[in-house]
């Protein structure tokens, strides 16, 4: 009974998450809603029912100012752009994720297997409710330019999703131990966690660029005689830590950091593929890497030819930025090839029965105790016994 109630609450909270994300998204519907609330005094329809007129005006003024000053997710993303941000079409995966989450929430309510529905509500339900709350908090912090705060919230969201994922999918050495939950429970959170992993890496690079690299570079250019870099003054621990972090962060430029993040994402995907046998996670990482590659490829190699006559062009010397862009493109290509091979191999491994039997046999042989086995047969008058001894 409690689990079914939690499932119902989660469905309502997911509707709220979808509404908040839609409100802060650049679309005609969200623009109409914001205009209605701010300009047409739409909040009066709700605040007028508050008993005290003084509190009603105060709440209406606060909410109107809050909503009016909020930016859309696209506007903030364009303001804080990084080299790890993929092309716009890549974010269409949110439609797949929300569709899968709504399907999970709906099926968990109408599930005829009461015991299974109760188990889903008790095991996954509380964490899913917390994930919805953290999602809303992240959207609000991000749309009000609280970048570092939004990064901390998103880290909490990722850890929460990893707990859900670990509860729904239990494996050992790549071998699934038990089907705790059906596919319609596991697949949505696999998609959600994989995309959240890529978003977390992008958020880390965003904080690194705008909260560490850029402020440190600005201060160093103005006060380079007073800052300690190579000869750090350890009598001021805070200044020493900030100086060291800023110096280490500036060892690589933005494109090189993005190439590092792409490589890290591939390592994470390989871990999930090996120990969780999850090709869906690999597919989401591959999808994001394709988006990053296409964005930088179009910016680096697709040029508009000039129609002016008698214009002579000379080859320019490649700059550090151009070399870094090329490095990022090559890194994306290499990791995309690796992820494509791993994705196809994982799909074949899961769908091919012979491959599954072979892998299980290898795992069983690896778990047997080391040593040679000597088989001795004893034949008696009425029975034959076989005794095994491990040397």
Coordinates of C-alpha atoms in Angstrom, one line a residue:
X1 CA 0.0 0.0 0.0
X2 CA 2.8 2.4 0.9
X3 CA 4.7 1.5 -2.3
X4 CA 1.6 2.2 -4.4
X5 CA 1.1 5.6 -2.8
X6 CA 4.8 6.5 -3.4
X7 CA 4.4 5.5 -7.1
X8 CA 1.4 7.8 -7.4
X9 CA 3.3 10.7 -5.7
X10 CA 6.2 10.1 -8.1
X11 CA 3.9 10.4 -11.1
X12 CA 2.6 13.7 -9.9
X13 CA 6.1 15.0 -9.1
X14 CA 7.3 13.9 -12.6
X15 CA 4.5 16.0 -14.1
X16 CA 5.8 18.9 -12.0
X17 CA 9.3 18.4 -13.2
X18 CA 8.2 18.3 -16.8
X19 CA 6.2 21.5 -16.3
X20 CA 9.1 23.3 -14.7
X21 CA 11.5 22.2 -17.5
X22 CA 8.9 23.2 -20.1
X23 CA 8.5 26.6 -18.5
X24 CA 12.2 27.4 -18.6
X25 CA 12.6 26.1 -22.2
X26 CA 12.7 28.4 -25.2
X27 CA 9.4 27.5 -26.9
X28 CA 6.2 29.3 -27.9
X29 CA 4.2 27.7 -25.2
X30 CA 6.6 28.6 -22.4
X31 CA 6.9 32.2 -23.8
X32 CA 3.1 32.5 -23.7
X33 CA 3.0 31.2 -20.1
X34 CA 5.7 33.6 -18.9
X35 CA 4.0 36.5 -20.7
X36 CA 0.7 35.6 -19.1
X37 CA 2.2 35.4 -15.6
X38 CA 4.3 38.5 -15.7
X39 CA 2.5 40.9 -18.1
X40 CA -1.1 39.8 -17.8
X41 CA -1.0 39.4 -14.0
X42 CA -1.8 35.8 -14.2
X43 CA -0.6 35.1 -10.7
X44 CA -3.5 37.2 -9.4
X45 CA -5.8 34.3 -10.3
X46 CA -4.0 32.3 -7.5
X47 CA -2.9 34.9 -5.0
X48 CA -6.3 36.5 -4.7
X49 CA -7.6 33.5 -2.7
X50 CA -5.0 34.1 0.1
X51 CA -7.0 35.4 3.1
X52 CA -4.7 38.4 3.9
X53 CA -4.6 41.0 1.2
X54 CA -1.2 42.2 2.4
X55 CA 0.3 38.7 2.1
X56 CA -1.4 38.3 -1.3
X57 CA 0.3 41.3 -2.7
X58 CA 3.6 40.4 -1.2
X59 CA 3.6 36.9 -2.6
X60 CA 2.3 38.1 -6.0
X61 CA 5.1 40.7 -6.2
X62 CA 7.8 38.2 -5.2
X63 CA 6.7 35.6 -7.7
X64 CA 6.3 38.0 -10.5
X65 CA 9.8 39.4 -9.9
X66 CA 11.2 35.9 -9.6
X67 CA 9.6 34.6 -12.8
X68 CA 10.3 37.8 -14.7
X69 CA 14.1 37.7 -13.9
X70 CA 14.5 34.1 -14.8
X71 CA 16.2 33.1 -18.0
X72 CA 15.6 30.1 -20.2
X73 CA 17.9 27.1 -20.1
X74 CA 18.9 27.8 -23.7
X75 CA 19.8 31.4 -22.9
X76 CA 22.0 30.4 -19.9
X77 CA 23.6 27.6 -22.0
X78 CA 24.5 30.1 -24.7
X79 CA 25.9 32.5 -22.2
X80 CA 28.1 29.8 -20.6
X81 CA 29.1 27.9 -23.7
X82 CA 31.9 25.3 -23.5
X83 CA 33.7 23.1 -26.0
X84 CA 32.1 20.0 -24.5
X85 CA 28.6 21.2 -25.3
X86 CA 27.2 19.1 -28.2
X87 CA 25.0 20.2 -31.1
X88 CA 21.4 21.2 -30.5
X89 CA 19.9 18.1 -31.9
X90 CA 21.6 16.0 -29.3
X91 CA 19.4 17.4 -26.6
X92 CA 16.4 15.7 -28.2
X93 CA 17.2 12.7 -26.1
X94 CA 15.3 14.5 -23.3
X95 CA 12.1 13.6 -25.1
X96 CA 13.1 9.9 -25.0
X97 CA 14.1 10.1 -21.4
X98 CA 10.9 11.8 -20.3
X99 CA 8.8 9.4 -22.3
X100 CA 10.5 6.5 -20.7
X101 CA 10.1 8.0 -17.2
X102 CA 6.4 8.7 -17.8
X103 CA 6.0 5.1 -19.0
X104 CA 7.7 3.8 -15.9
X105 CA 5.6 5.9 -13.6
X106 CA 2.4 5.0 -15.3
X107 CA 3.1 1.3 -15.4
X108 CA 4.2 1.2 -11.8
X109 CA 0.7 2.5 -10.9
X110 CA -1.4 0.3 -13.1
X111 CA 0.7 -2.8 -12.7
X112 CA -1.5 -5.8 -11.9
X113 CA 1.3 -7.5 -10.0
X114 CA 0.7 -5.9 -6.6
X115 CA 3.8 -7.4 -5.0
X116 CA 6.1 -6.1 -7.8
X117 CA 4.4 -2.6 -7.8
X118 CA 4.9 -2.5 -4.0
X119 CA 8.6 -3.5 -4.3
X120 CA 9.2 -0.8 -7.0
X121 CA 7.6 1.9 -4.8
X122 CA 9.6 0.9 -1.7
X123 CA 13.0 0.4 -3.3
X124 CA 13.0 2.9 -6.3
X125 CA 10.2 5.3 -5.3
X126 CA 11.9 7.4 -2.5
X127 CA 15.0 7.9 -4.6
X128 CA 13.0 8.8 -7.7
X129 CA 11.1 11.4 -5.7
X130 CA 14.3 12.9 -4.5
X131 CA 15.6 12.9 -8.1
X132 CA 12.6 14.9 -9.2
X133 CA 13.1 17.4 -6.4
X134 CA 16.8 17.8 -7.3
X135 CA 15.9 18.2 -11.0
X136 CA 13.7 21.2 -10.2
X137 CA 16.3 22.7 -7.9
X138 CA 18.9 22.4 -10.6
X139 CA 16.7 24.1 -13.2
X140 CA 16.0 27.0 -10.8
X141 CA 19.7 27.4 -9.8
X142 CA 20.9 27.2 -13.4
X143 CA 18.4 29.6 -14.8
X144 CA 19.4 32.2 -12.2
X145 CA 23.1 32.0 -13.1
X146 CA 24.0 30.1 -9.9
X147 CA 26.5 28.0 -11.8
X148 CA 28.5 26.5 -9.0
X149 CA 25.4 25.8 -6.9
X150 CA 23.7 24.1 -9.9
X151 CA 26.8 22.0 -10.3
X152 CA 26.6 20.8 -6.7
X153 CA 22.9 20.0 -7.1
X154 CA 23.6 18.1 -10.3
X155 CA 26.3 16.1 -8.6
X156 CA 23.7 15.1 -6.0
X157 CA 21.2 14.2 -8.7
X158 CA 23.8 12.0 -10.4
X159 CA 24.6 10.2 -7.2
X160 CA 20.9 9.7 -6.6
X161 CA 20.4 8.2 -10.0
X162 CA 23.4 5.9 -9.6
X163 CA 21.8 4.5 -6.4
X164 CA 18.5 3.9 -8.4
X165 CA 20.5 2.3 -11.2
X166 CA 22.4 0.0 -8.7
X167 CA 19.2 -1.0 -7.1
X168 CA 17.5 -1.9 -10.4
X169 CA 20.4 -3.6 -12.1
X170 CA 22.5 -6.0 -10.0
X171 CA 25.5 -7.7 -11.7
X172 CA 28.7 -9.3 -10.8
X173 CA 31.7 -9.5 -13.2
X174 CA 29.3 -8.6 -16.0
X175 CA 26.9 -11.4 -15.2
X176 CA 23.4 -10.5 -14.1
X177 CA 22.6 -12.0 -10.8
X178 CA 18.9 -11.6 -10.7
X179 CA 16.1 -9.9 -12.5
X180 CA 15.0 -7.7 -9.6
X181 CA 12.9 -5.5 -11.8
X182 CA 11.5 -5.7 -15.4
X183 CA 12.9 -3.9 -18.4
X184 CA 10.5 -1.0 -18.2
X185 CA 12.0 -0.1 -14.8
X186 CA 15.7 -0.5 -15.7
X187 CA 15.7 1.1 -19.2
X188 CA 14.5 4.7 -18.1
X189 CA 17.0 5.0 -15.4
X190 CA 19.8 3.7 -17.6
X191 CA 19.0 6.4 -20.2
X192 CA 18.7 9.0 -17.4
X193 CA 22.0 8.1 -15.7
X194 CA 23.9 7.9 -18.9
X195 CA 22.8 11.4 -20.1
X196 CA 23.3 12.8 -16.6
X197 CA 26.9 11.5 -16.7
X198 CA 27.6 13.5 -19.8
X199 CA 25.8 16.5 -18.4
X200 CA 27.9 16.3 -15.2
X201 CA 31.1 16.3 -17.2
X202 CA 29.8 19.3 -19.1
X203 CA 28.9 21.0 -15.9
X204 CA 32.3 20.3 -14.5
X205 CA 34.0 21.9 -17.5
X206 CA 31.6 24.9 -17.2
X207 CA 32.6 25.5 -13.6
X208 CA 36.2 25.0 -14.5
X209 CA 36.1 27.6 -17.3
X210 CA 34.0 30.3 -15.7
X211 CA 34.7 29.8 -12.0
X212 CA 38.4 28.8 -12.1
X213 CA 40.2 29.4 -15.4
X214 CA 38.7 32.8 -16.4
X215 CA 38.8 34.5 -13.0
X216 CA 42.3 33.2 -12.3
X217 CA 43.5 34.4 -15.7
X218 CA 41.9 37.9 -15.2
X219 CA 43.4 38.3 -11.7
X220 CA 46.8 37.0 -12.9
X221 CA 46.9 39.4 -15.8
X222 CA 46.3 42.4 -13.4
X223 CA 48.2 41.3 -10.3
X224 CA 50.8 38.8 -11.6
X225 CA 53.5 40.3 -9.4
X226 CA 51.5 39.7 -6.2
X227 CA 50.3 36.1 -6.9
X228 CA 52.3 33.1 -5.9
X229 CA 52.5 30.4 -8.6
X230 CA 55.8 28.7 -8.7
X231 CA 56.8 30.0 -5.2
X232 CA 53.6 29.5 -3.3
X233 CA 53.3 31.2 0.1
X234 CA 52.0 28.4 2.3
X235 CA 51.4 30.8 5.2
X236 CA 48.1 31.5 3.5
X237 CA 46.5 28.1 2.9
X238 CA 43.4 29.4 1.1
X239 CA 45.4 31.6 -1.3
X240 CA 47.8 28.7 -1.9
X241 CA 45.0 26.3 -2.7
X242 CA 43.3 28.8 -5.1
X243 CA 46.6 29.6 -6.8
X244 CA 47.4 25.9 -7.2
X245 CA 44.0 25.0 -8.6
X246 CA 44.1 28.0 -11.0
X247 CA 47.6 27.1 -12.2
X248 CA 46.7 23.4 -12.8
X249 CA 43.5 24.3 -14.6
X250 CA 45.3 26.7 -16.9
X251 CA 47.8 24.0 -18.0
X252 CA 45.2 23.0 -20.6
X253 CA 42.9 25.2 -22.7
X254 CA 39.2 24.7 -23.1
X255 CA 39.4 22.3 -26.1
X256 CA 42.1 20.2 -24.4
X257 CA 39.9 19.9 -21.3
X258 CA 37.0 18.9 -23.6
X259 CA 39.1 16.2 -25.2
X260 CA 39.9 15.0 -21.7
X261 CA 36.3 14.9 -20.8
X262 CA 35.4 12.9 -24.0
X263 CA 38.1 10.3 -23.0
X264 CA 36.8 10.1 -19.5
X265 CA 33.2 9.6 -20.8
X266 CA 34.5 6.6 -22.9
X267 CA 36.2 5.1 -19.8
X268 CA 33.0 5.4 -17.8
X269 CA 31.0 3.8 -20.6
X270 CA 33.5 0.9 -20.9
X271 CA 33.1 0.3 -17.2
X272 CA 29.3 0.1 -17.4
X273 CA 29.6 -2.1 -20.5
X274 CA 32.1 -4.5 -18.8
X275 CA 30.6 -4.8 -15.3
X276 CA 26.9 -4.1 -16.1
X277 CA 26.7 -5.4 -19.6
X278 CA 24.7 -2.3 -20.5
X279 CA 24.9 -1.3 -24.1
X280 CA 22.2 1.4 -23.6
X281 CA 24.7 3.4 -21.6
X282 CA 27.3 3.1 -24.3
X283 CA 24.8 4.2 -26.9
X284 CA 23.9 7.4 -25.0
X285 CA 27.6 8.2 -24.6
X286 CA 28.2 7.6 -28.3
X287 CA 25.2 9.8 -29.2
X288 CA 26.7 12.7 -27.2
X289 CA 30.1 12.3 -28.7
X290 CA 28.6 12.4 -32.1
X291 CA 27.0 15.7 -31.2
X292 CA 30.3 17.1 -29.9
X293 CA 32.1 16.0 -33.0
X294 CA 29.6 17.4 -35.5
X295 CA 29.6 20.8 -33.7
X296 CA 33.3 21.2 -33.9
X297 CA 33.7 19.6 -37.3
X298 CA 31.2 22.1 -38.8
X299 CA 32.9 25.0 -37.1
X300 CA 36.4 24.0 -38.1
X301 CA 36.1 22.7 -41.6
X302 CA 32.8 24.0 -43.1
X303 CA 33.6 27.5 -44.4
X304 CA 31.7 29.9 -46.6
X305 CA 33.6 30.8 -49.8
X306 CA 33.9 34.5 -50.5
X307 CA 32.4 35.7 -53.8
X308 CA 34.6 38.8 -54.0
X309 CA 36.8 38.9 -57.2
X310 CA 40.6 39.1 -57.2
X311 CA 40.9 38.0 -53.6
X312 CA 44.1 36.1 -53.0
X313 CA 44.4 34.1 -49.8
X314 CA 47.5 32.8 -48.2
X315 CA 47.7 29.9 -45.9
X316 CA 47.7 31.1 -42.3
X317 CA 49.9 29.6 -39.6
X318 CA 47.8 27.3 -37.4
X319 CA 47.2 28.8 -34.0
X320 CA 47.1 27.0 -30.7
X321 CA 43.3 27.2 -30.8
X322 CA 43.2 25.6 -34.2
X323 CA 45.5 22.8 -33.1
X324 CA 43.4 22.3 -30.0
X325 CA 40.3 22.1 -32.1
X326 CA 41.9 19.5 -34.3
X327 CA 43.0 17.6 -31.3
X328 CA 39.4 17.6 -30.0
X329 CA 38.0 16.4 -33.3
X330 CA 40.6 13.6 -33.5
X331 CA 39.8 12.6 -29.9
X332 CA 36.1 12.5 -30.7
X333 CA 36.7 10.4 -33.8
X334 CA 38.8 7.9 -31.9
X335 CA 36.4 7.6 -29.0
X336 CA 33.4 7.3 -31.4
X337 CA 35.1 4.4 -33.2
X338 CA 35.8 2.7 -29.8
X339 CA 32.2 3.3 -28.6
X340 CA 30.7 2.0 -31.8
X341 CA 32.7 -1.2 -31.6
X342 CA 31.8 -1.6 -27.9
X343 CA 28.2 -0.9 -28.6
X344 CA 27.9 -3.5 -31.4
X345 CA 29.9 -6.1 -29.4
X346 CA 27.7 -5.5 -26.4
X347 CA 24.5 -5.9 -28.4
X348 CA 25.8 -9.1 -30.0
X349 CA 26.9 -10.3 -26.5
X350 CA 23.4 -9.8 -25.1
X351 CA 21.4 -11.0 -28.1
X352 CA 23.5 -14.1 -29.0
X353 CA 22.8 -17.1 -26.8
X354 CA 26.0 -18.8 -27.6
X355 CA 28.0 -15.8 -26.6
X356 CA 26.1 -15.6 -23.3
X357 CA 26.7 -19.3 -22.5
X358 CA 30.4 -18.9 -23.3
X359 CA 30.8 -15.9 -21.1
X360 CA 29.0 -17.6 -18.2
X361 CA 31.2 -20.6 -18.6
X362 CA 34.3 -18.4 -18.5
X363 CA 33.0 -16.7 -15.3
X364 CA 32.3 -20.1 -13.6
X365 CA 35.7 -21.4 -14.5
X366 CA 37.3 -18.2 -13.2
X367 CA 35.5 -18.6 -9.8
X368 CA 36.6 -22.2 -9.3
X369 CA 39.5 -22.7 -6.8
X370 CA 42.9 -23.0 -8.3
X371 CA 44.7 -26.4 -8.4
X372 CA 44.4 -29.6 -10.2
X373 CA 41.6 -32.0 -9.7
X374 CA 42.4 -35.7 -9.2
X375 CA 39.4 -38.1 -9.8
X376 CA 39.7 -41.5 -8.1
X377 CA 37.0 -44.1 -8.6
X378 CA 36.1 -46.7 -6.0
X379 CA 34.1 -49.8 -7.1
X380 CA 32.4 -51.7 -4.4
X381 CA 30.2 -54.9 -4.5
X382 CA 26.9 -52.9 -4.7
X383 CA 27.8 -49.4 -5.8
X384 CA 30.3 -47.2 -7.5
X385 CA 31.5 -44.1 -5.8
X386 CA 33.6 -41.2 -7.2
X387 CA 35.8 -39.2 -4.9
X388 CA 37.4 -35.9 -6.0
X389 CA 40.3 -34.4 -4.3
X390 CA 41.8 -31.0 -4.9
X391 CA 45.6 -31.0 -4.7

